[in-house]
Amino acid sequence: MTRFLHAADTAAAQSLAGFVAAHEDLVAFGVEGKFVRRRRLTPGKVAVISGGGAGHEPLHCGFIGAGMLDAACTGHVFTSPTPDQILAAMDETDTGAGCLLVVKNYDGDVMNFEMAAEMAAGRHRIETVIVEDDAAYGPSVRSRGRRGVAGTVVVEKLLGAAAERGDDLAGLKALGEGLSGRVRSMGVALRGVSLPDNGRETFALGPDEMEIGVGIHGEPGLYRTGRAGPEEIVRLLCEPVLAQLSPLAEACPLLIVNGFGGTPPIELHLAHNLTRAFLRPHGIVPARALVGTFVTSLDMAGLSVTLALLTPEEFALWCAPVATPTLVW
């Protein structure tokens, strides 16, 4: 596949430079360009920091701003940021209330964020929340347990809003851990990821095949099956999500239909309409929905469905004002 890149090894850095220049009213580079941070920090507020490999844009840098993240660290394509990047972000954004690290459950991310926290011991008060929302639970070369996928947006938004209102580290960690059983996602791919270094697809699908349960690093899914119609695809995504969600009385359902990078808006909104129709007989009517491209896997053709059963207080945090390059309300 032809790409608008000079070279794979410089793509992430060049892209970040363009991103920061496009949103300089909201974000700025941190020291030595190791991370991206809010242009204006709030003294005395817990710093909410996340990050991961490039190739998932707008995650994570697109969610830096008031009501969400204070900083994000980006590695090379599908490669975790290094501990020194994460440490530098903590040093620059901790204004006195400590740092909350939001980490997707992939081995590289977990290891490097843990190393950074150990390096920062004695310099910062730190808590960590691991995001593990993938309903496609199974063997993976990149994680132990459930992977962190599009549900990361829910966790970052709620924790960012809670930090903005002044919650302390202990309260933020409890909030993040409480979401664990009530946010689930499931993805499907109709075409694999073509890697920028060699153009090779991470997995090849025939014209009449699809992969159910894919990750966001181009990992194959739980199983491959024949290409189905949109209604059947929605069923295959939603049934595992519903089966794994912890029930919640007086839940405020939040629905996210997320594109993986190669799926146009017309298809995402069609999938959203079909997902609402599937959920209705199950007694689930989303209180709010988010439809678009938020957690990508480069150019993968496919999408994911995320359902979060939120308490009224958590739902209020989702609805709280946010001003980032990607989310504004």
Short mmCIF file of N, CA and C in Angstrom, two decimals, residues 123-201:
data_model
loop_
_atom_site.label_atom_id
_atom_site.label_comp_id
_atom_site.label_asym_id
_atom_site.label_seq_id
_atom_site.Cartn_x
_atom_site.Cartn_y
_atom_site.Cartn_z
N ARG A 123 9.92 10.66 44.29
CA ARG A 123 9.78 11.97 43.64
C ARG A 123 8.32 12.33 43.41
N HIS A 124 7.48 11.31 43.20
CA HIS A 124 6.07 11.55 42.91
C HIS A 124 5.22 10.52 43.64
N ARG A 125 4.02 10.93 43.99
CA ARG A 125 3.00 9.97 44.44
C ARG A 125 2.30 9.46 43.18
N ILE A 126 2.23 8.15 43.03
CA ILE A 126 1.77 7.56 41.77
C ILE A 126 0.76 6.44 42.04
N GLU A 127 -0.29 6.41 41.24
CA GLU A 127 -1.20 5.27 41.18
C GLU A 127 -1.37 4.90 39.71
N THR A 128 -1.73 3.64 39.48
CA THR A 128 -1.89 3.14 38.11
C THR A 128 -3.23 2.45 37.94
N VAL A 129 -3.89 2.72 36.83
CA VAL A 129 -5.12 2.02 36.44
C VAL A 129 -4.84 1.29 35.13
N ILE A 130 -5.08 -0.01 35.13
CA ILE A 130 -4.89 -0.83 33.93
C ILE A 130 -6.24 -0.98 33.21
N VAL A 131 -6.25 -0.66 31.92
CA VAL A 131 -7.48 -0.80 31.12
C VAL A 131 -7.47 -2.17 30.46
N GLU A 132 -8.53 -2.94 30.67
CA GLU A 132 -8.62 -4.30 30.12
C GLU A 132 -10.07 -4.59 29.75
N ASP A 133 -10.51 -3.99 28.66
CA ASP A 133 -11.92 -4.03 28.29
C ASP A 133 -12.25 -4.99 27.16
N ASP A 134 -11.26 -5.66 26.56
CA ASP A 134 -11.49 -6.47 25.37
C ASP A 134 -12.28 -7.73 25.70
N ALA A 135 -13.45 -7.87 25.08
CA ALA A 135 -14.26 -9.07 25.28
C ALA A 135 -13.69 -10.27 24.56
N ALA A 136 -12.75 -10.03 23.63
CA ALA A 136 -12.11 -11.14 22.89
C ALA A 136 -10.97 -11.68 23.73
N TYR A 137 -11.32 -12.24 24.86
CA TYR A 137 -10.32 -12.75 25.79
C TYR A 137 -9.75 -14.05 25.27
N GLY A 138 -8.44 -14.12 25.13
CA GLY A 138 -7.80 -15.33 24.64
C GLY A 138 -6.31 -15.14 24.57
N PRO A 139 -5.56 -16.14 24.10
CA PRO A 139 -4.11 -16.02 24.02
C PRO A 139 -3.68 -14.84 23.16
N SER A 140 -2.69 -14.10 23.61
CA SER A 140 -2.16 -12.97 22.86
C SER A 140 -0.68 -12.85 23.12
N VAL A 141 0.08 -12.51 22.10
CA VAL A 141 1.53 -12.36 22.28
C VAL A 141 1.86 -11.03 22.94
N ARG A 142 0.88 -10.14 23.07
CA ARG A 142 1.15 -8.81 23.58
C ARG A 142 0.59 -8.54 24.96
N SER A 143 -0.19 -9.42 25.54
CA SER A 143 -0.78 -9.13 26.84
C SER A 143 -1.14 -10.41 27.57
N ARG A 144 -1.21 -10.29 28.87
CA ARG A 144 -1.74 -11.35 29.71
C ARG A 144 -3.09 -10.88 30.23
N GLY A 145 -4.13 -11.65 29.95
CA GLY A 145 -5.46 -11.20 30.32
C GLY A 145 -6.08 -10.39 29.20
N ARG A 146 -7.09 -9.62 29.55
CA ARG A 146 -7.82 -8.84 28.55
C ARG A 146 -6.98 -7.66 28.07
N ARG A 147 -7.04 -7.39 26.78
CA ARG A 147 -6.32 -6.25 26.23
C ARG A 147 -7.09 -4.95 26.50
N GLY A 148 -6.36 -3.86 26.52
CA GLY A 148 -6.99 -2.55 26.58
C GLY A 148 -7.21 -2.03 25.18
N VAL A 149 -8.46 -1.77 24.82
CA VAL A 149 -8.77 -1.32 23.46
C VAL A 149 -9.62 -0.04 23.53
N ALA A 150 -10.73 0.03 22.81
CA ALA A 150 -11.46 1.29 22.69
C ALA A 150 -12.09 1.76 23.99
N GLY A 151 -12.28 0.86 24.94
CA GLY A 151 -12.77 1.28 26.26
C GLY A 151 -11.82 2.22 26.97
N THR A 152 -10.58 2.32 26.48
CA THR A 152 -9.62 3.26 27.04
C THR A 152 -10.16 4.68 26.99
N VAL A 153 -10.92 5.02 25.96
CA VAL A 153 -11.49 6.36 25.85
C VAL A 153 -12.43 6.64 27.01
N VAL A 154 -13.23 5.66 27.39
CA VAL A 154 -14.16 5.82 28.51
C VAL A 154 -13.38 6.06 29.80
N VAL A 155 -12.37 5.25 30.04
CA VAL A 155 -11.60 5.35 31.27
C VAL A 155 -10.87 6.69 31.34
N GLU A 156 -10.23 7.10 30.25
CA GLU A 156 -9.52 8.38 30.25
C GLU A 156 -10.46 9.56 30.43
N LYS A 157 -11.62 9.50 29.83
CA LYS A 157 -12.58 10.62 29.97
C LYS A 157 -13.10 10.72 31.39
N LEU A 158 -13.51 9.62 31.99
CA LEU A 158 -14.07 9.67 33.34
C LEU A 158 -13.02 10.06 34.37
N LEU A 159 -11.83 9.48 34.25
CA LEU A 159 -10.77 9.82 35.20
C LEU A 159 -10.30 11.26 35.01
N GLY A 160 -10.24 11.71 33.76
CA GLY A 160 -9.86 13.09 33.51
C GLY A 160 -10.85 14.08 34.09
N ALA A 161 -12.14 13.78 33.94
CA ALA A 161 -13.17 14.66 34.49
C ALA A 161 -13.14 14.66 36.02
N ALA A 162 -12.92 13.49 36.61
CA ALA A 162 -12.87 13.41 38.07
C ALA A 162 -11.65 14.15 38.61
N ALA A 163 -10.51 14.05 37.91
CA ALA A 163 -9.33 14.80 38.33
C ALA A 163 -9.57 16.30 38.20
N GLU A 164 -10.29 16.69 37.16
CA GLU A 164 -10.57 18.11 36.93
C GLU A 164 -11.41 18.70 38.06
N ARG A 165 -12.31 17.90 38.63
CA ARG A 165 -13.15 18.42 39.72
C ARG A 165 -12.44 18.36 41.07
N GLY A 166 -11.23 17.75 41.10
CA GLY A 166 -10.44 17.78 42.31
C GLY A 166 -10.31 16.48 43.07
N ASP A 167 -10.73 15.35 42.48
CA ASP A 167 -10.58 14.06 43.17
C ASP A 167 -9.11 13.77 43.42
N ASP A 168 -8.83 13.09 44.54
CA ASP A 168 -7.44 12.76 44.86
C ASP A 168 -7.04 11.44 44.21
N LEU A 169 -5.76 11.06 44.38
CA LEU A 169 -5.24 9.86 43.75
C LEU A 169 -6.01 8.61 44.15
N ALA A 170 -6.28 8.46 45.43
CA ALA A 170 -6.97 7.26 45.91
C ALA A 170 -8.36 7.17 45.29
N GLY A 171 -9.06 8.29 45.23
CA GLY A 171 -10.40 8.29 44.65
C GLY A 171 -10.38 7.97 43.16
N LEU A 172 -9.38 8.49 42.44
CA LEU A 172 -9.27 8.21 41.01
C LEU A 172 -8.96 6.75 40.75
N LYS A 173 -8.07 6.18 41.55
CA LYS A 173 -7.75 4.76 41.36
C LYS A 173 -8.98 3.90 41.62
N ALA A 174 -9.73 4.21 42.67
CA ALA A 174 -10.94 3.44 42.98
C ALA A 174 -11.96 3.56 41.86
N LEU A 175 -12.10 4.75 41.30
CA LEU A 175 -13.02 4.95 40.18
C LEU A 175 -12.61 4.11 38.98
N GLY A 176 -11.33 4.16 38.63
CA GLY A 176 -10.85 3.40 37.48
C GLY A 176 -11.01 1.91 37.65
N GLU A 177 -10.67 1.41 38.83
CA GLU A 177 -10.78 -0.04 39.07
C GLU A 177 -12.24 -0.47 39.11
N GLY A 178 -13.12 0.42 39.57
CA GLY A 178 -14.54 0.09 39.62
C GLY A 178 -15.17 -0.07 38.26
N LEU A 179 -14.57 0.51 37.24
CA LEU A 179 -15.09 0.40 35.88
C LEU A 179 -14.76 -0.93 35.22
N SER A 180 -13.82 -1.67 35.78
CA SER A 180 -13.23 -2.81 35.11
C SER A 180 -14.24 -3.81 34.56
N GLY A 181 -15.24 -4.18 35.33
CA GLY A 181 -16.19 -5.20 34.89
C GLY A 181 -17.37 -4.65 34.13
N ARG A 182 -17.41 -3.33 33.94
CA ARG A 182 -18.59 -2.70 33.33
C ARG A 182 -18.29 -1.99 32.01
N VAL A 183 -17.11 -2.25 31.45
CA VAL A 183 -16.76 -1.72 30.13
C VAL A 183 -16.21 -2.87 29.30
N ARG A 184 -16.84 -3.15 28.17
CA ARG A 184 -16.38 -4.22 27.29
C ARG A 184 -16.43 -3.76 25.83
N SER A 185 -15.48 -4.28 25.05
CA SER A 185 -15.37 -3.95 23.63
C SER A 185 -15.13 -5.21 22.83
N MET A 186 -15.52 -5.17 21.55
CA MET A 186 -15.28 -6.29 20.64
C MET A 186 -15.10 -5.72 19.24
N GLY A 187 -14.09 -6.22 18.53
CA GLY A 187 -13.78 -5.69 17.21
C GLY A 187 -13.82 -6.72 16.11
N VAL A 188 -14.02 -6.22 14.88
CA VAL A 188 -14.02 -7.06 13.69
C VAL A 188 -13.15 -6.39 12.63
N ALA A 189 -12.44 -7.18 11.86
CA ALA A 189 -11.65 -6.65 10.75
C ALA A 189 -12.07 -7.32 9.45
N LEU A 190 -12.17 -6.50 8.41
CA LEU A 190 -12.42 -7.00 7.06
C LEU A 190 -11.15 -6.97 6.22
N ARG A 191 -10.13 -6.27 6.74
CA ARG A 191 -8.81 -6.24 6.12
C ARG A 191 -7.79 -5.97 7.22
N GLY A 192 -6.63 -6.66 7.15
CA GLY A 192 -5.61 -6.50 8.17
C GLY A 192 -4.87 -5.18 8.07
N VAL A 193 -3.86 -5.01 8.91
CA VAL A 193 -3.06 -3.79 8.97
C VAL A 193 -1.85 -3.94 8.05
N SER A 194 -1.61 -2.94 7.20
CA SER A 194 -0.38 -2.95 6.40
C SER A 194 0.66 -2.12 7.14
N LEU A 195 1.76 -2.74 7.53
CA LEU A 195 2.77 -2.09 8.34
C LEU A 195 3.58 -1.09 7.51
N PRO A 196 3.92 0.07 8.09
CA PRO A 196 4.59 1.10 7.29
C PRO A 196 6.02 0.77 6.91
N ASP A 197 6.68 -0.15 7.63
CA ASP A 197 8.08 -0.43 7.31
C ASP A 197 8.24 -1.32 6.08
N ASN A 198 7.24 -2.18 5.83
CA ASN A 198 7.39 -3.10 4.70
C ASN A 198 6.11 -3.30 3.88
N GLY A 199 5.01 -2.65 4.31
CA GLY A 199 3.76 -2.78 3.58
C GLY A 199 3.07 -4.12 3.75
N ARG A 200 3.68 -5.02 4.53
CA ARG A 200 3.10 -6.35 4.74
C ARG A 200 1.90 -6.27 5.67
N GLU A 201 0.84 -7.00 5.34
CA GLU A 201 -0.32 -7.05 6.21
C GLU A 201 -0.06 -8.02 7.36
#
